[in-house]
PDB file of C-alpha atoms in Angstrom:
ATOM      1  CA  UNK A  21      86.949 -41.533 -42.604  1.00 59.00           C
ATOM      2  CA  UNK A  22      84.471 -40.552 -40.133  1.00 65.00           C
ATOM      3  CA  UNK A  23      83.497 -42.844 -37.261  1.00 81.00           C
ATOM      4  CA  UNK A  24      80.863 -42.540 -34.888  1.00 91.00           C
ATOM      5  CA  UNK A  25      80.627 -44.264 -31.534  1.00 94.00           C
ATOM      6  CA  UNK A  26      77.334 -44.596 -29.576  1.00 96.00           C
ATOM      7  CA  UNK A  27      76.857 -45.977 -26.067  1.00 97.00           C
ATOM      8  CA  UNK A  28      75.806 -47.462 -24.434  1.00 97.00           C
ATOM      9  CA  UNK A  29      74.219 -49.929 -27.289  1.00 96.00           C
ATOM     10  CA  UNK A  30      71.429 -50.539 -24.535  1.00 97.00           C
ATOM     11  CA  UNK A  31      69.581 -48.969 -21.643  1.00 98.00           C
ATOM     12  CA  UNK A  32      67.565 -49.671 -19.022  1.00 98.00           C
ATOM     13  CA  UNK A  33      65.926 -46.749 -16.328  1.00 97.00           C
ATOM     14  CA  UNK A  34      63.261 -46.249 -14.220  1.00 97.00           C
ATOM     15  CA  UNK A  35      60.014 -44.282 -15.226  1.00 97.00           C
ATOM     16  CA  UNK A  36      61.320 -40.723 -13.544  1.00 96.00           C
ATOM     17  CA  UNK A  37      65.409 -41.334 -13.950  1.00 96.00           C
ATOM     18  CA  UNK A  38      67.264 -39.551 -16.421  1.00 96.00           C
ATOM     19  CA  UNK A  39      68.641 -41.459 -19.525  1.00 97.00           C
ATOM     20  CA  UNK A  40      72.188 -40.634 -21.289  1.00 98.00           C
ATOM     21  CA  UNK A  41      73.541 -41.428 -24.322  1.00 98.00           C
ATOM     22  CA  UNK A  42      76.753 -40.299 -25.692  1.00 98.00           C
ATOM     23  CA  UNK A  43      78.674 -40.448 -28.942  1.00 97.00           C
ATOM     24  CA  UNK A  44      81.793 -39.593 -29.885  1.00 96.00           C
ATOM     25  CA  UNK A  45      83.112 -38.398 -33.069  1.00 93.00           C
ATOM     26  CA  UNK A  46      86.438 -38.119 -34.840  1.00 90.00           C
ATOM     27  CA  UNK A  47      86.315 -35.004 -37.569  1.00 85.00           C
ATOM     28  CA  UNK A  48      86.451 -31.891 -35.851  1.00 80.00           C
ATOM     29  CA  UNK A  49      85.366 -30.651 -39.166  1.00 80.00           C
ATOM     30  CA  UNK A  50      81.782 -31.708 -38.086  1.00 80.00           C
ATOM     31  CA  UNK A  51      79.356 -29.028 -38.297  1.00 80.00           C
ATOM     32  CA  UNK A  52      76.010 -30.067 -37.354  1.00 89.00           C
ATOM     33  CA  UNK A  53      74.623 -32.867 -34.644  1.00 92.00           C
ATOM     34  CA  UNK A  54      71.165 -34.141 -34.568  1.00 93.00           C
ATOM     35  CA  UNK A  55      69.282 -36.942 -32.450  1.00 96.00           C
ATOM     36  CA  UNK A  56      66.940 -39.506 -33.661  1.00 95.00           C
ATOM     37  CA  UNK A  57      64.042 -41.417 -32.265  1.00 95.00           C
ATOM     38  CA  UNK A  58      63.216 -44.584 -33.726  1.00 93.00           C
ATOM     39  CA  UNK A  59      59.955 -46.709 -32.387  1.00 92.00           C
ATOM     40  CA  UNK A  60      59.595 -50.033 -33.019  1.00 87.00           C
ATOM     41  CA  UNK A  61      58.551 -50.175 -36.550  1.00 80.00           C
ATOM     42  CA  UNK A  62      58.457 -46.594 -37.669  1.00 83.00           C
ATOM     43  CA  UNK A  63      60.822 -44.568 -39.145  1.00 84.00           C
ATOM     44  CA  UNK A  64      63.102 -42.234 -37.853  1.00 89.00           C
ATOM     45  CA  UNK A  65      62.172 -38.500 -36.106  1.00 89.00           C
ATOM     46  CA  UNK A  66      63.884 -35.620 -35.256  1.00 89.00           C
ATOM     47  CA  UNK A  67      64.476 -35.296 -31.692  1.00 93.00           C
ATOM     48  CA  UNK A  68      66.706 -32.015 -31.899  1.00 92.00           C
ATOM     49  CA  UNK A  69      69.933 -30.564 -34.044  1.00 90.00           C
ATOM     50  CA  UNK A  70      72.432 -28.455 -32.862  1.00 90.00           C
ATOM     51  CA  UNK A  71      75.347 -26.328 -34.733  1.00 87.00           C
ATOM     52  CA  UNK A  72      78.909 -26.670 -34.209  1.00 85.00           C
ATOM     53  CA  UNK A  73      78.695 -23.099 -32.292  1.00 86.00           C
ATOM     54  CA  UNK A  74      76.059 -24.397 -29.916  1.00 87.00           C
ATOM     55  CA  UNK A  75      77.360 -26.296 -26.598  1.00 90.00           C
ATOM     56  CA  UNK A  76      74.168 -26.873 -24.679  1.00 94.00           C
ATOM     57  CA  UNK A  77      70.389 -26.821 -26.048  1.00 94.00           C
ATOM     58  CA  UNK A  78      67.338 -27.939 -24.098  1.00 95.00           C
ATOM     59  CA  UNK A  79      63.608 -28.629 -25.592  1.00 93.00           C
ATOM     60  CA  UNK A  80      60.998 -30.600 -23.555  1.00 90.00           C
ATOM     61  CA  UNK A  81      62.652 -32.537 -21.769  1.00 91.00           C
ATOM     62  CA  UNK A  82      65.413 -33.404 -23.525  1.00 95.00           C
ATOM     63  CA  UNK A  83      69.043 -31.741 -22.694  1.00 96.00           C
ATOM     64  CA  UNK A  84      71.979 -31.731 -25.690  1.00 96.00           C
ATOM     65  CA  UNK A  85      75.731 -31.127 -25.032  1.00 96.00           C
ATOM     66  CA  UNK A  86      78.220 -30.628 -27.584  1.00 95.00           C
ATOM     67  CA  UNK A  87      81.598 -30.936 -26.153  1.00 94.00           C
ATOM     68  CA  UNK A  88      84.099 -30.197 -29.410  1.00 91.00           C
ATOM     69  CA  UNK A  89      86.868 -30.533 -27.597  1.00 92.00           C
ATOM     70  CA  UNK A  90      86.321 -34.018 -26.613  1.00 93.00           C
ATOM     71  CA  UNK A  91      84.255 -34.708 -30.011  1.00 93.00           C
ATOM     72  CA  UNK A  92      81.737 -35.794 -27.695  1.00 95.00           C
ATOM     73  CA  UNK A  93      78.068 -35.129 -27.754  1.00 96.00           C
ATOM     74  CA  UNK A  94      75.301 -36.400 -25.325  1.00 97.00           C
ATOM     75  CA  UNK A  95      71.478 -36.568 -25.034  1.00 98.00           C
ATOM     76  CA  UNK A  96      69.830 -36.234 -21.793  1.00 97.00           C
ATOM     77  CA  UNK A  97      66.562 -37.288 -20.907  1.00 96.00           C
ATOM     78  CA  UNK A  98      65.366 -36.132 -17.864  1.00 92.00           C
ATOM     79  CA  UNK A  99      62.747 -37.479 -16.224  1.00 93.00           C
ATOM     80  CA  UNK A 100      62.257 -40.605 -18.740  1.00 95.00           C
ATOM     81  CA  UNK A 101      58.978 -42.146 -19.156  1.00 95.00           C
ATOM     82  CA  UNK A 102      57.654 -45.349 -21.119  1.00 95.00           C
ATOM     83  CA  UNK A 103      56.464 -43.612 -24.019  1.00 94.00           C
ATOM     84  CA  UNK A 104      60.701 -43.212 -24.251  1.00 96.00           C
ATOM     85  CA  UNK A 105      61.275 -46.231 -24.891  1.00 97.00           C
ATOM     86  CA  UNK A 106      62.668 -46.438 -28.205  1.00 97.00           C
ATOM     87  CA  UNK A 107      66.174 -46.796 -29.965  1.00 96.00           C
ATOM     88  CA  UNK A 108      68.447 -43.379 -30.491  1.00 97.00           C
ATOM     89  CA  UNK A 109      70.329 -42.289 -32.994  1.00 96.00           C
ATOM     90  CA  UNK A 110      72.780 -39.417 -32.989  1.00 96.00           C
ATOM     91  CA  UNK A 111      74.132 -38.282 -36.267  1.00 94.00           C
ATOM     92  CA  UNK A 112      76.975 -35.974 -37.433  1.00 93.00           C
ATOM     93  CA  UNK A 113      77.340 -34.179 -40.721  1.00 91.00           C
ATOM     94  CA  UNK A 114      80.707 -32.891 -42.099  1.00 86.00           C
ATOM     95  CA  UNK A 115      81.550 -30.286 -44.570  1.00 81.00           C
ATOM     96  CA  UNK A 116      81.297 -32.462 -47.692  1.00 85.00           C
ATOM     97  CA  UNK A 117      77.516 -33.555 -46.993  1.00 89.00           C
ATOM     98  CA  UNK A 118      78.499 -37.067 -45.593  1.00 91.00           C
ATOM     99  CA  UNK A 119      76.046 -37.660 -42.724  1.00 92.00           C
ATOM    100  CA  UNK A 120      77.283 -40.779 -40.086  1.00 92.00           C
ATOM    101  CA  UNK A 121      74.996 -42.277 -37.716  1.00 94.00           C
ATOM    102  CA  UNK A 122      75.714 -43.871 -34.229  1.00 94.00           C
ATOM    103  CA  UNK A 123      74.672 -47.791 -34.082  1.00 93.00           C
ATOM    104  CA  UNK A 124      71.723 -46.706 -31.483  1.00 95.00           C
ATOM    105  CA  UNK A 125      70.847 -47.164 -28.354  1.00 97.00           C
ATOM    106  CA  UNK A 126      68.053 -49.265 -27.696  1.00 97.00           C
ATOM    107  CA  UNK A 127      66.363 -47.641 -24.238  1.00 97.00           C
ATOM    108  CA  UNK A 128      63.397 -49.247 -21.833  1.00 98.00           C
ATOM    109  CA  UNK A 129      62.037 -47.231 -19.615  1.00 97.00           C
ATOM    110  CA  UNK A 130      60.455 -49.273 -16.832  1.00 96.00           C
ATOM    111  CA  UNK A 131      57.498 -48.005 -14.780  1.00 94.00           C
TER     112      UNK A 131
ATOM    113  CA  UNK B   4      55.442 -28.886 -45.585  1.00 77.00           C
ATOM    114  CA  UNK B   5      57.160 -31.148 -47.234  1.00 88.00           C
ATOM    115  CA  UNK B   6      56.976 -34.907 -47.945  1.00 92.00           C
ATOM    116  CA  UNK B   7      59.330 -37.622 -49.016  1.00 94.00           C
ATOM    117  CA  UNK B   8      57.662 -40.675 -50.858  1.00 96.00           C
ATOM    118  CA  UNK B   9      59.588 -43.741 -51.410  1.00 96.00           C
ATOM    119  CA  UNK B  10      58.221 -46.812 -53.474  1.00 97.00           C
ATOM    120  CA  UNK B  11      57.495 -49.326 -53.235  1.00 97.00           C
ATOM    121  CA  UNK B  12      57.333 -49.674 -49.386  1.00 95.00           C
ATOM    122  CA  UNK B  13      57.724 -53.648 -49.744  1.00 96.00           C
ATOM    123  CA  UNK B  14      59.724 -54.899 -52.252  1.00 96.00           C
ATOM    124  CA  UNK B  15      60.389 -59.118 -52.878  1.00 95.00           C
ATOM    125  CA  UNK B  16      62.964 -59.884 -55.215  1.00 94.00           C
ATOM    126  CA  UNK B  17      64.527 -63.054 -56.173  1.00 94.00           C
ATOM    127  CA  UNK B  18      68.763 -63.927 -56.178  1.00 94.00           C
ATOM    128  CA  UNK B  19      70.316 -62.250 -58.356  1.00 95.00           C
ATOM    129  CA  UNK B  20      67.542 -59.937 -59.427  1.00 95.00           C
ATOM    130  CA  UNK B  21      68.268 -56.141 -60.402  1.00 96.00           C
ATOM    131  CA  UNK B  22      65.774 -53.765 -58.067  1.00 96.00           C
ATOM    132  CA  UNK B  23      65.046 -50.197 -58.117  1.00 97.00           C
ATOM    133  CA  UNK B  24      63.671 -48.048 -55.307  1.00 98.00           C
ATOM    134  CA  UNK B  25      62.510 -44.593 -56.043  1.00 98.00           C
ATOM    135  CA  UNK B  26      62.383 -41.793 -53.970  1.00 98.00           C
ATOM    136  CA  UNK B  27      60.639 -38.181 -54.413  1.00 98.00           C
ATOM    137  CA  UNK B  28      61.044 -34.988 -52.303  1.00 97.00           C
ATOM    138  CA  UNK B  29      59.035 -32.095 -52.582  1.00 95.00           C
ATOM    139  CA  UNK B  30      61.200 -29.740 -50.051  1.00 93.00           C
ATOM    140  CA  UNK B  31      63.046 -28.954 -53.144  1.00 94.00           C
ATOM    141  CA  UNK B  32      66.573 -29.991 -50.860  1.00 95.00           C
ATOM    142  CA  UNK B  33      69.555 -30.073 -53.041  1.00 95.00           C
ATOM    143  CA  UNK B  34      71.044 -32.900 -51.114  1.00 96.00           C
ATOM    144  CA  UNK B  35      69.402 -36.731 -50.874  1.00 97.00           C
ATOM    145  CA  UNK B  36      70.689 -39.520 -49.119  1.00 97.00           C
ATOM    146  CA  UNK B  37      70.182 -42.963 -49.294  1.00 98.00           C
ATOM    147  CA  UNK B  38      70.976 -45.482 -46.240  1.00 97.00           C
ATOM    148  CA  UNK B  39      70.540 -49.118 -45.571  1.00 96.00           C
ATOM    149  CA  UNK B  40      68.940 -50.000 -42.167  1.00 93.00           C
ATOM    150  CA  UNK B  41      69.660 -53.863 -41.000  1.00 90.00           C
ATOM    151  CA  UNK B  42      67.715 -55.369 -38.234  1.00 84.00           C
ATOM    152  CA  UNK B  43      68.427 -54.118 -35.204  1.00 78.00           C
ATOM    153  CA  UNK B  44      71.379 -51.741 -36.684  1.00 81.00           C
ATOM    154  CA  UNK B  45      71.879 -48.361 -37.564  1.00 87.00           C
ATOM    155  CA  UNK B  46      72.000 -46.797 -41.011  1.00 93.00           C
ATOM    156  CA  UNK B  47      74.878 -47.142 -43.284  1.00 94.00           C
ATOM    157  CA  UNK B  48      75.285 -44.371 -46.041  1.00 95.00           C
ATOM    158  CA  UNK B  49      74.862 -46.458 -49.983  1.00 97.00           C
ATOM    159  CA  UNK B  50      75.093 -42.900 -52.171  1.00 98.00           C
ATOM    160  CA  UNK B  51      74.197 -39.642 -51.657  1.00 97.00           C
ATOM    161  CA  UNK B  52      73.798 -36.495 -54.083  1.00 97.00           C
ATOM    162  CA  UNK B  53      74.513 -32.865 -53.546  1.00 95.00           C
ATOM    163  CA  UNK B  54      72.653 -31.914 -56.718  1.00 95.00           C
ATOM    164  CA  UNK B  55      70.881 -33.557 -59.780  1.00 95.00           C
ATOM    165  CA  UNK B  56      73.225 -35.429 -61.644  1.00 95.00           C
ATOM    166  CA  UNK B  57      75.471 -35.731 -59.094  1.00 97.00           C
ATOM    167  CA  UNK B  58      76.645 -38.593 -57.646  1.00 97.00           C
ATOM    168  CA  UNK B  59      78.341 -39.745 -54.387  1.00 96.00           C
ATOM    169  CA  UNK B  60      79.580 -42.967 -53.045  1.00 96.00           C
ATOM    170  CA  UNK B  61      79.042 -43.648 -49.907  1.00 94.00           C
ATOM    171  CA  UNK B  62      80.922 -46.716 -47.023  1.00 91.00           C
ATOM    172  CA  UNK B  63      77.834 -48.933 -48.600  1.00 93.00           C
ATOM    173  CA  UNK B  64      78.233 -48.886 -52.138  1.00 96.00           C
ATOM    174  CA  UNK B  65      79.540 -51.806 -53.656  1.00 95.00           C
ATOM    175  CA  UNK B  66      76.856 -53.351 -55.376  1.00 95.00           C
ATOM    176  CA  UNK B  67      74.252 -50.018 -55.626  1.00 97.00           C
ATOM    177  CA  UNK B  68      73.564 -48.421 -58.262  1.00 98.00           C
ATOM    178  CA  UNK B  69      72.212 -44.458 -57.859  1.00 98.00           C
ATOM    179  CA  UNK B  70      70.853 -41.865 -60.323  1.00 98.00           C
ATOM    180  CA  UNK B  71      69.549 -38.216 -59.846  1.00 97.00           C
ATOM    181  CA  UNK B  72      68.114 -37.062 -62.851  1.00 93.00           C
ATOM    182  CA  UNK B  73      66.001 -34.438 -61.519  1.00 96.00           C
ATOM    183  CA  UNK B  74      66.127 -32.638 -58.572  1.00 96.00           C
ATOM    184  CA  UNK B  75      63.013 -33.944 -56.747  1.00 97.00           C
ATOM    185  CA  UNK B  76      63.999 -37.532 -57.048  1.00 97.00           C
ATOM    186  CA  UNK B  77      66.968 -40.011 -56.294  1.00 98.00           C
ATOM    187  CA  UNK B  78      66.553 -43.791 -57.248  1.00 98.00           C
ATOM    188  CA  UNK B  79      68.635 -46.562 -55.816  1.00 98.00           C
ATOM    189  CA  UNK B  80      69.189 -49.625 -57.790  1.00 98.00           C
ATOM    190  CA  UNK B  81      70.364 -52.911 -56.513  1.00 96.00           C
ATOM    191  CA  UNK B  82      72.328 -54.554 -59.365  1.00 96.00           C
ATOM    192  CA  UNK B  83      72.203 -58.480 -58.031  1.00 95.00           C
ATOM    193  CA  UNK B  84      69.997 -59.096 -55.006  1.00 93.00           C
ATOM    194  CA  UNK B  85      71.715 -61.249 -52.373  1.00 92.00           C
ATOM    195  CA  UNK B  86      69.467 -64.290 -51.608  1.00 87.00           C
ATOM    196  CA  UNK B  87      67.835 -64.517 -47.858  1.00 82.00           C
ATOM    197  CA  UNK B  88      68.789 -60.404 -48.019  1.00 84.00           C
ATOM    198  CA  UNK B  89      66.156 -58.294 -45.651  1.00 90.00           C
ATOM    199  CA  UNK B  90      67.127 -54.655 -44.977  1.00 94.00           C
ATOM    200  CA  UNK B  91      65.072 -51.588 -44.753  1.00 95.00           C
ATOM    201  CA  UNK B  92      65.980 -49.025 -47.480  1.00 96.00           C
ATOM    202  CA  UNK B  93      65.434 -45.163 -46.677  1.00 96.00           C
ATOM    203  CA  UNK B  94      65.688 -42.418 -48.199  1.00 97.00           C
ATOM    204  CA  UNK B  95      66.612 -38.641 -47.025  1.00 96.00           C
ATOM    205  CA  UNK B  96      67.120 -34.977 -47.798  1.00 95.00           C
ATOM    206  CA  UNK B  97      68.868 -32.694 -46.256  1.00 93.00           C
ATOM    207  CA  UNK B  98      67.723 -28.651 -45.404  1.00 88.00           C
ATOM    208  CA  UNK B  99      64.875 -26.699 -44.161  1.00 80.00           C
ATOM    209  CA  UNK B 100      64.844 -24.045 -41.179  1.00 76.00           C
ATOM    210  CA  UNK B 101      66.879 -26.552 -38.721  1.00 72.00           C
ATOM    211  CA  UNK B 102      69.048 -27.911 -41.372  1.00 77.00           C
ATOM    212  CA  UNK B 103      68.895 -31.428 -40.805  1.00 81.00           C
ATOM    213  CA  UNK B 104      67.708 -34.598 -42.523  1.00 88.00           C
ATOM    214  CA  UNK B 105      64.292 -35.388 -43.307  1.00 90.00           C
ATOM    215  CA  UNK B 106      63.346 -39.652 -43.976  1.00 92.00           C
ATOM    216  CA  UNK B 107      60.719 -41.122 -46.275  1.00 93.00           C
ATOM    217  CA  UNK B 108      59.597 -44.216 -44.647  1.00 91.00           C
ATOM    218  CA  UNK B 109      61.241 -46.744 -46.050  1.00 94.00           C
ATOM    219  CA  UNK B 110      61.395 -49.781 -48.429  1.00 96.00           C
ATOM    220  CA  UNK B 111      60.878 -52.963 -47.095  1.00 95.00           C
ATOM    221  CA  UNK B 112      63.117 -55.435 -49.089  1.00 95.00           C
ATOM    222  CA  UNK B 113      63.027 -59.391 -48.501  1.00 94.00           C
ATOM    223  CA  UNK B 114      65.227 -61.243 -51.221  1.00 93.00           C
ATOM    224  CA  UNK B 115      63.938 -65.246 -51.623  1.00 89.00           C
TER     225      UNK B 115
END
């Protein structure tokens, strides 16, 4: 079946530093990717989802690659501040409705 | 918008004990998920459902019990609670204009 790999499982940056967190997938039949925030506590919330046909998206501060060839898709925070600090999710749905999650990344942003 | 409302948000069984979780959606999504959170993990999938009446197993599923009698609502039972289990259960559907998962907030089980 599906597997998803997330890294790294933590993170530490600077207030101002850019954060990355990749996963990697194994069914190129995957058609949509999404990243999750979760605070400490709270549930989980959409941080952005992407289609298979979509290779790069960017929203507030937060930059999205989809590399299919490499099954490989990455979150970039730029600019990271404390209110970041939280663990991330990435997620990957295939044809037949199964959705996978990454383990998380748990990420401190220092000041 | 919509809403998903899962109940009870805490939930204390004892070993051994059968437990159902409910879960309603008013997006009117065809497909609802159901994961299990464990501390400091990420979400496994128990069942999920493409439709009402429809039922799939997910990696989780030994042990789970789901049903989908109506569209709106998917219920999770679990058959024999595991003493000293603690997980968070949630609860998801799946649509809307950026076609991606939307999460109730959770049941909080602790098993004694």
């Amino acid at each position: 079946g599906e597997q998803v790999e997330q890294r790294p499982p933590h993170l530490s940056v600077r207030e101002g530093d850019s954060a990355i967190i990749i996963c990697t997938y194994t069914d190129s039949a995957t058609a949509y990717f999404s990243w999750y925030k979760q605070e400490a506590g709270a549930g989980l919330q959409l941080l952005m989802s992407v289609l298979s046909n979509v290779d790069r998206k960017e929203e507030q501060g937060l930059t999205v690659l989809l590399n299919k060839k490499d099954k490989r898709l990455s979150l970039n925070l730029t600019a990271a501040h404390p209110g970041d600090s939280a663990v991330y999710f990435c997620a990957v749905r295939r044809s037949n409705n199964r959705i996978f999650f990454g383990d998380g990344t748990q990420l401190v942003v220092k000041p | 918008g919509g809403i998903i409302t899962q109940t009870p948000k805490f939930l204390i069984g004892q070993e051994g004990q059968k437990l159902t979780l409910k879960c309603q959606q008013n997006f009117n999504h065809d497909t609802m998920y159901w994961y299990r959170q464990d501390s400091g993990k990420g979400l496994r999938l128990i069942y999920y459902s493409i439709t009402e009446n429809d039922l799939q197993k997910g990696d989780l599923s030994e042990g789970y019990d789901a049903s989908r009698e109506k569209k709106s609502s998917f219920s999770l039972t679990v058959t024999s609670a595991q003493k000293n289990e603690m997980a968070v259960f949630l609860c998801a559907s799946w649509g809307g204009s950026q076609n991606t998962l939307y999460f109730g907030a959770g049941t909080r089980l602790s098993v004694l």
